[in-house]
Amino acid sequence: MRKLDYAGAIREAMAQEMERDPRVFVYGIGVPTWSSIFGTTKGLTEQFGPERCFDTPICEDTMTGFGLGAAIRGLRPIHVHIRVDFMILATNQLLNMVSNYIYSTGGKLKVPLVVRAVVGRGWGQGAQHSKSLFSNFTHIPGLKVIAPTTASDVKGMLTAAIRDDNPVICFEHRWLYWAEEEVPEEPYEVPLGVGRILRPGRDVTVVGLSWMNVEARLAADILYKRGVSVEIVDPRTLAPLDEDLIVESVKRTGRCIVADCDWVESGFSAELAARISEKCFGRLKAPVKRIGFAHTPCPTVRELENEFYPNARTIVRGIEEMLGLEAANLDGEDFFSHERRFRGPF
Amino acid sequence: MKDEAIYRRLFRTALLIRLVEERIIALYPSDKIQSPVHLSIGQEAVAVGVCDALRADDLVFATYRSHGFYIAKGGKLDAMFAELYGRKDGISGGKAGSMHLAAPDVGLMGSSAVVASTIPHAVGAALSFKRRGGDRIAAAVFGDGATEEGVYHESLNFAALMRVPVLFLCEDNGLAVHSHRPIRQSYRLIEHAAAYGIAGRRLEEGWDMLAVRQATLEAAAHVRSGEPFVLEIATSRYKEHVGVGEDFHFNYRTTDSVDAWKRRDPLIVDAKLVAELSPELEREIDAAVAYAEASPAPGRLELLTDVI
């Protein structure tokens, strides 16, 4: 099978759905420009015309309302935000209008709207280009929320999202755009609401969100060399959550670390930890542990970023502590390869 | 003669709206309608004249003060009362209530309690019309206060850029809750719209159903040709912002402006036609209220459906 990176998989999902269904269109600030949202919308205007892939004025909330109006009329808009931090300017429409439109009309109208939002990180992104805010959206009934980790998942899940009659918010971590793997060429759906075991293991479950699954894999490799078997569960869809998959995993391993790509306080990790504690109470050998951003605004300078973001080392140390193991010497391990790779400005 | 027939048709609908809202006032103390209501008494001519000028397949996106638009667009009275009562047979099964009235089957696509929030929806719907060809249009209905929201300005900008068939319809009653327009607005609406290259018109005679209808027909013709239009219609809210009473005793406004309006209000002036049409309309309302009374309350199953 051919290999494709995450950005290419996003582009392919949208292109194939636009090909299949003339009602699908994609729009957002900068979408058809040369930078094309890191290549994810590249060539779509040329292929489908400026009516189906277009730029917008800088007014996120209005453009979300515009998408809602088009969606209830049977079109299938994909609205793209180059940062989650900019999507929050659309909070009125998303939380007051989009999320309750189906409900308020007693199911008479459907809202097949997809909103893509990029989570930024590194090289000085700072406080306003780095947010995830998963729980701000999973908190709201009426929204589906997805955060695919792998290239094959993002293609299948975005395809499913575009075909879904409900509003779906898709969180895409900027650093995942390079992640390359075998991705089927034909269109396919990965169903929303179904999680995935990224790596089977026996001793501890790491529930990873978005980028933190990359860190969890590195942590699992390191611990494997020390005889610890880590299971990684990627919920993929945050709402509605595949609770059963997570609960079954934690019941098997008896231990769980939730590795969120977000702040810990009142974050999605709190929801996961609460559910796991409730459903696995008698089977837990240790309290559920949560890992996430430091509770500060995201700093700009690299030295502070290194302290702000959790990484594989944080997960390794968390697991060692949970299993009562001595802290291993990690001097030979490389924890910052991605930080070195990423160069801005975006 | 033709005008006379049209006048009678418009008058009948306007009177129905007023009698429906007067019935709501009468029912309110019984607490059977347990939600905020924003009455449009005094403003009926706008809803009636506009909806009569629109075609049945044109769409309206409205506000929390939309009993009038619901009825004028052809929404069923029994489903409306059942909705106000919060019953299973309400137009949205009791989930919408007065503030979120929607009747997509007759083209009232939604209404919002958050000021100005439905304006961009009309722009999106207008895009769908442009895509499919034909000459249907979408109307965004909002009050004068809504034009202060960024989303109004942004919607004008985008509609002008996209050249989509949307009619921006401002019901100017001069009040945003209890705040008067002069302390809120530094602009004149029609001049402001021109800055976006959007044509517009202000109609002072908002009590005159035929004038509203004619102005809307002309505005709609412009929109059907593929250009947005702003139509601003002066009107008068007789009752308090929310609730079924009056608010003159708070001294934030005088009765003068409302009295001047009432002296021209056909639903008051044309007492003969009111007397002639009222009995039949009251019976229609009686039937709708009885329907609502008989409808069961929704339960847990209904709570959990249509969320996602």
XYZ file of C-alpha atoms in Angstrom:
654
model
C 0.000 0.000 0.000
C 1.245 3.537 -0.696
C 2.205 5.773 2.198
C 0.606 9.132 2.879
C 1.110 11.713 5.586
C -1.641 13.084 7.836
C -1.946 16.371 5.910
C -2.212 14.475 2.635
C -4.806 12.165 4.164
C -6.949 15.158 5.171
C -6.679 16.589 1.701
C -7.518 13.274 0.094
C -10.599 12.755 2.289
C -11.960 16.176 1.370
C -11.116 15.840 -2.325
C -12.722 12.420 -2.566
C -15.885 13.573 -0.794
C -16.067 16.690 -2.963
C -15.754 14.435 -5.962
C -18.426 12.061 -4.697
C -20.902 14.663 -3.439
C -21.399 18.055 -5.130
C -22.966 19.426 -1.926
C -19.613 19.351 -0.117
C -17.609 22.586 -0.062
C -14.668 23.852 1.969
C -14.000 27.384 3.150
C -12.160 29.420 5.729
C -9.555 32.099 6.190
C -6.652 31.405 3.853
C -8.040 28.097 2.649
C -7.373 28.500 -1.099
C -4.160 30.536 -0.779
C -0.682 29.239 -1.576
C -0.155 28.144 2.025
C -3.394 26.100 1.844
C -3.642 25.273 5.576
C -0.362 23.339 5.551
C -1.235 21.699 2.247
C -4.520 20.218 3.430
C -6.564 22.236 0.915
C -3.958 22.332 -1.811
C -5.333 22.269 -5.334
C -8.981 21.990 -4.306
C -9.920 25.330 -5.876
C -8.205 24.310 -9.103
C -9.955 20.940 -9.065
C -13.450 21.971 -7.934
C -13.644 25.683 -8.683
C -13.771 28.795 -6.493
C -17.401 28.157 -5.595
C -16.474 24.994 -3.692
C -13.200 26.013 -2.118
C -13.011 29.637 -1.089
C -11.445 32.223 1.160
C -13.478 34.319 3.614
C -13.299 37.648 5.399
C -11.820 37.459 8.895
C -15.035 36.885 10.822
C -15.109 33.392 12.291
C -18.468 33.600 14.057
C -20.349 34.933 11.040
C -18.731 32.353 8.780
C -19.841 29.613 11.176
C -23.404 30.926 11.052
C -23.118 31.043 7.283
C -22.076 27.369 7.332
C -25.023 26.505 9.548
C -27.418 28.256 7.164
C -25.954 26.335 4.231
C -25.997 23.041 6.165
C -29.679 23.199 7.129
C -30.374 23.772 3.445
C -28.711 20.486 2.566
C -25.220 21.630 1.619
C -22.275 20.014 3.436
C -19.797 22.722 4.452
C -16.313 22.160 5.839
C -15.116 25.227 7.747
C -11.388 25.371 8.445
C -9.595 27.278 11.217
C -5.834 27.383 11.080
C -5.827 27.500 14.900
C -8.236 26.412 17.621
C -7.494 29.808 19.191
C -9.265 31.432 16.236
C -12.174 28.985 16.278
C -13.153 30.293 19.703
C -14.204 33.538 18.023
C -17.020 31.376 16.641
C -18.135 30.261 20.074
C -21.535 31.972 19.909
C -22.527 30.165 16.749
C -21.019 26.825 17.792
C -22.401 26.753 21.322
C -25.613 28.757 21.001
C -26.739 27.891 17.502
C -25.015 24.933 15.825
C -25.137 22.616 18.838
C -28.864 23.019 19.509
C -30.306 23.557 16.054
C -31.391 19.976 15.505
C -32.841 19.812 19.005
C -34.690 23.132 18.805
C -36.348 22.160 15.559
C -37.439 18.819 16.982
C -35.181 17.006 14.522
C -36.773 18.601 11.481
C -33.476 20.067 10.318
C -30.061 18.421 10.120
C -26.714 20.162 10.471
C -24.094 18.379 8.333
C -21.343 20.856 9.182
C -17.691 19.936 9.712
C -15.359 22.340 11.500
C -11.642 21.597 11.278
C -9.342 23.285 13.770
C -5.574 23.014 14.060
C -3.804 22.706 17.411
C -0.516 24.564 17.167
C 2.689 23.948 19.080
C 6.321 24.940 19.208
C 8.750 27.452 17.730
C 7.194 30.303 19.660
C 3.514 29.667 19.045
C 2.821 31.177 22.453
C -0.412 31.733 24.285
C -2.692 32.309 21.289
C -1.582 29.710 18.752
C -1.406 26.626 20.937
C -4.755 25.780 22.477
C -6.642 22.504 22.310
C -9.699 23.224 24.492
C -11.203 19.792 23.817
C -13.383 19.891 26.905
C -14.890 23.266 25.988
C -16.565 21.461 23.115
C -17.119 17.972 24.527
C -18.977 19.750 27.342
C -21.685 20.817 24.892
C -24.469 18.388 23.955
C -25.168 18.311 20.232
C -21.582 18.442 18.996
C -19.487 15.494 17.867
C -15.810 15.973 18.636
C -12.976 14.032 17.049
C -9.191 14.166 17.395
C -7.621 11.576 15.083
C -3.979 10.644 15.683
C -2.948 8.653 12.628
C -3.066 9.374 8.900
C -5.359 6.438 8.143
C -7.685 7.447 10.982
C -7.905 11.067 9.932
C -8.831 10.120 6.399
C -11.529 7.691 7.470
C -12.867 9.825 10.297
C -12.988 13.029 8.290
C -14.810 11.123 5.556
C -17.313 9.861 8.135
C -17.644 13.386 9.551
C -18.416 14.878 6.143
C -21.084 12.211 5.602
C -22.546 12.726 9.088
C -25.785 14.715 9.483
C -24.584 16.220 12.775
C -22.051 18.968 13.413
C -18.552 17.531 13.894
C -15.493 19.385 15.192
C -12.202 17.858 14.090
C -9.088 18.721 16.122
C -5.863 18.267 14.172
C -2.531 18.635 15.939
C -0.086 20.512 13.743
C 2.761 18.108 14.469
C 0.725 15.105 13.390
C 0.646 16.479 9.831
C 3.982 14.736 9.148
C 2.872 11.375 10.502
C 3.105 8.976 7.604
C 1.693 5.524 7.238
C -0.073 3.244 4.807
C -3.407 4.800 3.898
C -5.863 3.110 1.534
C -6.351 5.047 -1.682
C -10.074 4.472 -2.013
C -12.572 6.406 0.130
C -13.525 4.712 3.414
C -15.115 5.584 6.726
C -13.729 5.043 10.188
C -16.920 5.207 12.251
C -17.208 8.058 14.733
C -17.619 7.017 18.351
C -15.308 4.018 18.089
C -11.907 4.038 19.791
C -8.814 2.081 18.876
C -6.134 0.161 20.686
C -2.963 1.602 19.192
C -0.718 -0.854 21.034
C -1.764 -3.834 23.122
C -0.160 -4.322 26.539
C -0.646 -5.900 29.971
C 0.641 -3.730 32.798
C -0.842 -0.294 32.357
C -3.256 1.510 30.036
C -2.348 4.892 28.625
C -5.370 6.688 27.213
C -3.768 9.128 24.807
C -5.320 12.127 23.143
C -4.124 13.432 19.810
C -0.385 14.206 19.873
C 0.081 12.506 23.246
C -0.301 9.158 21.506
C 3.009 9.849 19.750
C 4.597 10.473 23.135
C 2.854 7.407 24.566
C 4.317 5.200 21.827
C 7.822 6.436 22.571
C 7.221 5.887 26.288
C 5.947 2.365 25.600
C 9.082 1.554 23.555
C 11.334 2.781 26.338
C 9.451 0.823 28.992
C 9.316 -2.318 26.848
C 13.101 -2.443 27.073
C 12.621 -2.466 30.859
C 10.069 -5.242 30.803
C 6.931 -3.103 31.219
C 4.067 -3.749 28.819
C 2.015 -0.625 28.009
C -1.367 -0.654 26.312
C -2.242 2.530 24.418
C -5.892 3.345 23.810
C -6.745 6.188 21.449
C -10.388 7.227 21.889
C -10.141 9.033 18.505
C -13.654 10.362 19.008
C -14.050 12.358 22.220
C -17.799 12.808 21.871
C -19.562 10.461 21.737
C -16.934 8.519 23.666
C -16.218 4.827 23.225
C -16.254 4.253 26.963
C -16.464 0.458 26.743
C -13.130 0.102 24.964
C -11.350 2.186 27.596
C -13.070 0.496 30.523
C -12.297 -2.999 29.223
C -8.645 -2.092 28.761
C -8.295 -0.631 32.246
C -10.076 -3.621 33.789
C -7.475 -5.854 32.140
C -4.411 -3.824 33.157
C -5.724 -2.446 36.438
C -3.848 0.811 35.949
C -4.471 3.901 33.883
C -2.768 7.110 32.915
C -4.735 9.641 30.915
C -2.332 11.614 28.726
C -4.150 14.695 27.514
C -2.948 17.183 24.973
C -4.515 20.015 26.944
C -4.615 21.569 30.389
C -5.423 19.148 33.172
C -7.715 21.375 35.232
C -11.326 20.796 34.181
C -9.983 19.213 31.026
C -11.155 16.177 29.076
C -8.773 14.074 31.175
C -11.016 14.827 34.175
C -13.994 13.348 32.332
C -11.996 10.251 31.396
C -10.565 9.802 34.883
C -13.995 10.151 36.454
C -15.590 7.599 34.165
C -12.715 5.143 34.520
C -12.677 5.481 38.310
C -16.416 4.913 38.449
C -16.533 1.954 36.076
C -13.300 0.233 37.094
C -13.334 0.986 40.830
C -12.890 -2.552 42.138
C -10.269 -3.415 39.536
C -7.943 -0.463 39.881
C -4.596 -1.218 41.520
C -3.782 2.487 41.704
C -5.646 5.766 41.332
C -6.049 7.016 37.768
C -3.296 9.487 36.970
C -3.616 12.465 34.690
C -0.948 14.129 32.575
C -1.328 17.378 30.644
C -0.103 20.928 30.135
C 1.213 22.926 33.082
C -1.496 25.193 34.402
C -0.042 28.328 32.873
C -0.644 30.123 29.620
C 1.510 28.553 26.916
C 4.885 30.304 27.033
C 6.683 31.408 23.899
C 10.296 30.548 24.623
C 11.488 26.998 24.031
C 13.013 26.468 27.477
C 9.664 27.211 29.080
C 7.765 25.179 26.488
C 9.858 22.193 27.461
C 8.542 22.585 30.985
C 4.987 23.362 29.858
C 4.372 20.336 27.644
C 4.328 16.797 28.972
C 6.185 14.260 26.840
C 7.253 10.613 26.764
C 9.493 11.168 29.757
C 6.515 12.425 31.771
C 4.601 9.288 30.845
C 7.552 6.981 31.665
C 7.976 8.587 35.073
C 4.252 8.388 35.730
C 4.154 4.703 34.950
C 7.265 3.945 37.000
C 5.703 5.680 39.964
C 2.425 3.835 39.483
C 4.188 0.459 39.278
C 6.550 1.239 42.152
C 9.617 1.001 39.912
C 12.813 2.869 40.362
C 13.265 5.753 37.945
C 15.349 4.451 35.059
C 18.265 6.354 33.610
C 16.847 7.966 30.461
C 19.984 9.807 29.379
C 20.285 7.883 26.144
C 16.733 8.601 25.027
C 15.745 11.404 22.654
C 12.637 13.250 23.792
C 12.780 16.369 21.660
C 13.176 15.187 18.081
C 9.923 16.839 17.004
C 10.743 20.115 18.702
C 13.936 20.227 16.690
C 12.150 19.393 13.484
C 9.434 22.036 13.663
C 10.166 25.480 12.283
C 7.523 28.203 12.099
C 6.262 30.678 11.376
C 3.034 28.689 11.539
C -60.620 46.682 -5.702
C -57.638 44.422 -6.009
C -55.930 46.427 -3.288
C -59.044 46.062 -1.178
C -58.860 42.271 -1.436
C -55.175 42.311 -0.563
C -55.819 44.663 2.343
C -58.484 42.339 3.697
C -56.145 39.353 3.427
C -53.328 41.181 5.183
C -55.661 42.609 7.786
C -57.035 39.197 8.609
C -53.558 37.782 9.275
C -52.471 40.849 11.244
C -55.589 40.638 13.366
C -55.000 36.941 13.919
C -51.513 37.722 15.220
C -52.843 40.396 17.563
C -55.646 38.195 18.861
C -53.213 35.298 19.363
C -50.940 37.515 21.430
C -53.878 38.961 23.351
C -54.886 35.387 24.111
C -51.355 34.730 25.348
C -51.769 37.753 27.651
C -55.053 36.346 28.916
C -53.601 32.865 29.457
C -50.344 34.012 31.033
C -51.599 34.383 34.627
C -52.730 30.741 34.529
C -49.014 29.805 34.180
C -49.772 27.336 31.434
C -47.208 29.083 29.270
C -44.110 28.787 31.406
C -41.532 30.662 29.417
C -40.591 34.198 28.436
C -42.698 35.676 25.639
C -41.764 38.689 23.528
C -44.925 40.134 22.076
C -45.062 41.848 18.708
C -48.276 43.748 19.352
C -47.893 46.984 17.388
C -45.447 45.419 14.933
C -47.821 43.021 13.146
C -47.940 45.004 9.908
C -44.259 44.309 9.301
C -44.518 40.519 9.583
C -47.701 40.428 7.550
C -46.621 42.796 4.785
C -43.223 41.124 4.450
C -44.442 37.523 4.418
C -47.220 38.322 1.974
C -44.679 39.816 -0.403
C -42.342 36.838 -0.065
C -43.091 33.635 -1.924
C -44.076 30.498 -0.076
C -40.715 28.897 -0.917
C -38.655 31.866 0.281
C -37.086 31.372 3.706
C -37.223 33.524 6.823
C -34.706 33.533 9.699
C -36.106 35.406 12.640
C -35.781 36.533 16.255
C -37.223 35.793 19.675
C -40.075 38.204 18.835
C -41.481 36.046 16.049
C -45.011 34.913 16.807
C -46.020 37.292 14.007
C -43.600 35.889 11.461
C -44.552 32.332 12.380
C -48.219 33.016 11.708
C -47.665 35.254 8.688
C -45.411 32.658 7.061
C -48.168 30.090 7.426
C -47.226 28.210 10.588
C -49.998 26.135 12.150
C -51.737 27.731 15.109
C -52.419 24.512 17.010
C -48.748 23.459 16.842
C -47.754 26.934 17.969
C -49.957 26.934 21.054
C -48.872 23.396 21.853
C -45.282 24.631 21.598
C -45.974 27.569 23.931
C -47.584 25.101 26.324
C -44.499 22.885 26.045
C -46.421 19.891 24.813
C -45.554 16.855 22.704
C -47.548 18.103 19.729
C -45.788 21.456 19.690
C -44.011 22.377 16.490
C -40.735 21.277 18.142
C -42.213 19.086 20.843
C -41.798 21.741 23.515
C -38.041 22.045 23.031
C -38.191 25.422 21.321
C -40.926 27.387 23.019
C -41.654 30.972 22.109
C -38.058 32.083 21.674
C -36.916 29.433 19.188
C -40.014 29.044 17.048
C -39.259 27.255 13.803
C -41.513 25.863 11.112
C -39.200 24.723 8.330
C -42.118 23.188 6.419
C -43.466 26.707 5.745
C -40.083 28.391 5.482
C -39.565 29.794 8.969
C -36.149 28.211 9.454
C -35.466 29.279 12.983
C -35.437 32.073 15.495
C -32.908 32.926 18.151
C -32.854 34.508 21.583
C -29.290 35.692 21.012
C -29.560 38.980 19.151
C -28.383 38.938 15.507
C -27.395 35.271 15.581
C -29.655 34.145 12.730
C -28.493 36.822 10.284
C -25.586 34.771 8.865
C -27.831 31.722 8.582
C -29.851 33.576 5.961
C -26.622 34.295 4.078
C -25.733 30.596 4.099
C -29.205 29.609 2.945
C -28.999 32.233 0.200
C -25.820 30.573 -1.015
C -27.744 27.318 -1.428
C -30.264 29.152 -3.621
C -27.531 30.693 -5.716
C -25.947 27.271 -6.197
C -29.152 25.707 -7.435
C -30.160 28.545 -9.720
C -33.761 29.775 -9.625
C -34.803 32.913 -7.834
C -35.679 31.937 -4.282
C -34.462 34.281 -1.580
C -33.658 34.184 2.129
C -34.743 36.929 4.521
C -32.883 37.749 7.725
C -35.231 39.468 10.154
C -33.749 41.394 13.069
C -34.333 44.425 15.238
C -32.483 47.725 15.207
C -30.341 46.602 18.155
C -29.023 43.651 16.133
C -27.359 45.997 13.669
C -24.904 46.934 16.425
C -23.566 43.377 16.549
C -20.438 42.588 14.561
C -22.174 39.649 12.942
C -24.572 42.041 11.185
C -21.746 44.011 9.605
C -19.833 40.846 8.761
C -22.901 39.311 7.158
C -23.439 42.389 4.964
C -19.804 42.271 3.906
C -19.864 38.594 3.009
C -23.274 38.733 1.303
C -22.021 41.617 -0.843
C -18.821 39.751 -1.697
C -20.661 36.542 -2.550
C -23.583 38.339 -4.252
C -26.147 36.030 -2.681
C -29.918 36.586 -2.668
C -30.507 37.703 0.895
C -32.901 40.353 2.158
C -31.776 42.042 5.366
C -34.927 43.178 7.091
C -34.648 45.493 10.078
C -37.685 45.970 12.303
C -36.813 49.311 13.841
C -38.841 49.853 16.976
C -36.195 52.220 18.317
C -35.587 50.155 21.427
C -33.054 47.549 22.452
C -34.767 46.181 25.547
C -34.889 49.537 27.404
C -32.190 51.472 25.539
C -33.019 54.048 22.919
C -31.389 54.036 19.508
C -29.652 57.440 19.680
C -27.422 56.311 22.531
C -26.529 53.100 20.688
C -25.926 53.979 17.053
C -23.536 56.395 15.382
C -24.686 55.426 11.891
C -27.730 55.495 9.667
C -28.541 52.027 8.482
C -29.131 52.650 4.794
C -26.070 54.875 4.418
C -24.072 52.269 6.247
C -25.270 49.487 3.937
C -24.204 51.589 0.954
C -20.631 51.396 2.221
C -20.809 47.675 1.406
C -22.315 48.435 -1.984
C -25.686 47.190 -0.776
C -28.797 49.085 -1.799
C -31.410 49.833 0.834
C -34.473 51.751 1.785
C -36.115 52.974 4.958
C -39.897 52.869 5.238
C -41.398 55.123 7.881
C -44.974 53.887 7.459
C -44.470 50.571 9.226
C -48.106 50.515 10.381
C -49.268 50.370 6.766
C -49.468 46.744 5.699
C -49.853 47.557 2.024
C -46.874 49.901 2.080
C -44.757 47.250 3.814
C -45.878 44.695 1.286
C -45.063 46.977 -1.647
C -41.657 47.914 -0.253
C -40.859 44.239 0.306
C -42.004 43.279 -3.199
C -39.614 45.861 -4.629
C -36.777 44.849 -2.322
C -37.371 41.155 -3.056
C -37.297 41.805 -6.806
C -33.880 43.397 -6.360
C -32.728 40.404 -4.293
C -34.075 37.908 -6.826
C -31.837 39.526 -9.409
C -28.921 38.344 -7.284
C -28.030 41.269 -5.014
C -28.557 41.696 -1.273
C -30.796 44.509 -0.057
C -31.394 46.203 3.286
C -34.974 47.135 4.095
C -35.479 49.094 7.295
C -39.034 49.461 8.516
C -40.049 51.747 11.363
C -42.432 50.129 13.801
C -43.656 50.370 17.374
C -43.609 47.925 20.260
C -46.628 48.555 22.469
C -45.860 46.078 25.231
C -42.853 45.567 27.464
C -39.706 43.963 26.029
C -40.481 40.585 27.545
C -43.696 39.576 29.250
C -47.296 40.456 28.704
C -47.579 43.817 30.451
C -46.761 47.416 29.645
C -43.667 49.269 30.790
C -44.497 52.961 30.683
C -44.493 53.196 34.469
C -40.736 52.634 34.487
C -40.487 56.063 32.817
C -37.833 55.047 30.322
C -40.229 55.943 27.520
C -43.444 57.919 27.261
C -46.773 56.852 25.886
C -46.591 59.644 23.274
C -44.737 57.745 20.566
C -46.874 54.675 21.009
C -50.070 56.722 21.073
C -49.115 58.408 17.797
C -48.618 54.967 16.320
C -51.879 53.673 17.683
C -53.766 56.503 16.004
C -52.647 55.054 12.649
C -52.797 51.383 13.553
C -55.361 49.726 11.230
C -56.071 47.075 13.852
C -57.398 49.898 16.044
C -58.611 52.421 13.467
C -60.536 49.944 11.332
C -62.762 48.841 14.192
C -65.510 47.732 11.843
C -63.308 45.122 10.158
C -61.971 44.017 13.522
C -65.522 43.398 14.723
C -66.391 41.547 11.547
C -63.388 39.199 11.514
C -62.755 38.663 15.217
C -65.396 36.028 16.014
C -64.102 33.583 13.411
C -60.473 34.184 14.375
C -61.276 33.751 18.070
C -62.802 30.380 17.257
C -59.619 29.373 15.432
C -57.641 30.368 18.498
C -60.055 28.522 20.801
C -59.444 25.368 18.766
C -55.669 25.819 18.901
C -55.722 26.358 22.668
C -57.922 23.287 23.120
C -55.445 21.302 21.018
C -52.586 22.442 23.243
C -54.550 21.682 26.409
C -55.211 18.137 25.196
C -51.657 17.395 24.121
C -49.541 15.331 26.537
C -46.369 16.618 28.119
C -43.122 15.217 26.701
C -41.069 12.819 28.817
C -37.583 11.400 29.209
C -37.620 9.742 25.792
C -38.302 13.097 24.138
C -35.632 14.756 26.288
C -32.993 12.483 24.822
C -34.025 12.473 21.161
C -32.689 14.733 18.415
C -29.626 15.752 20.420
C -27.247 14.278 17.896
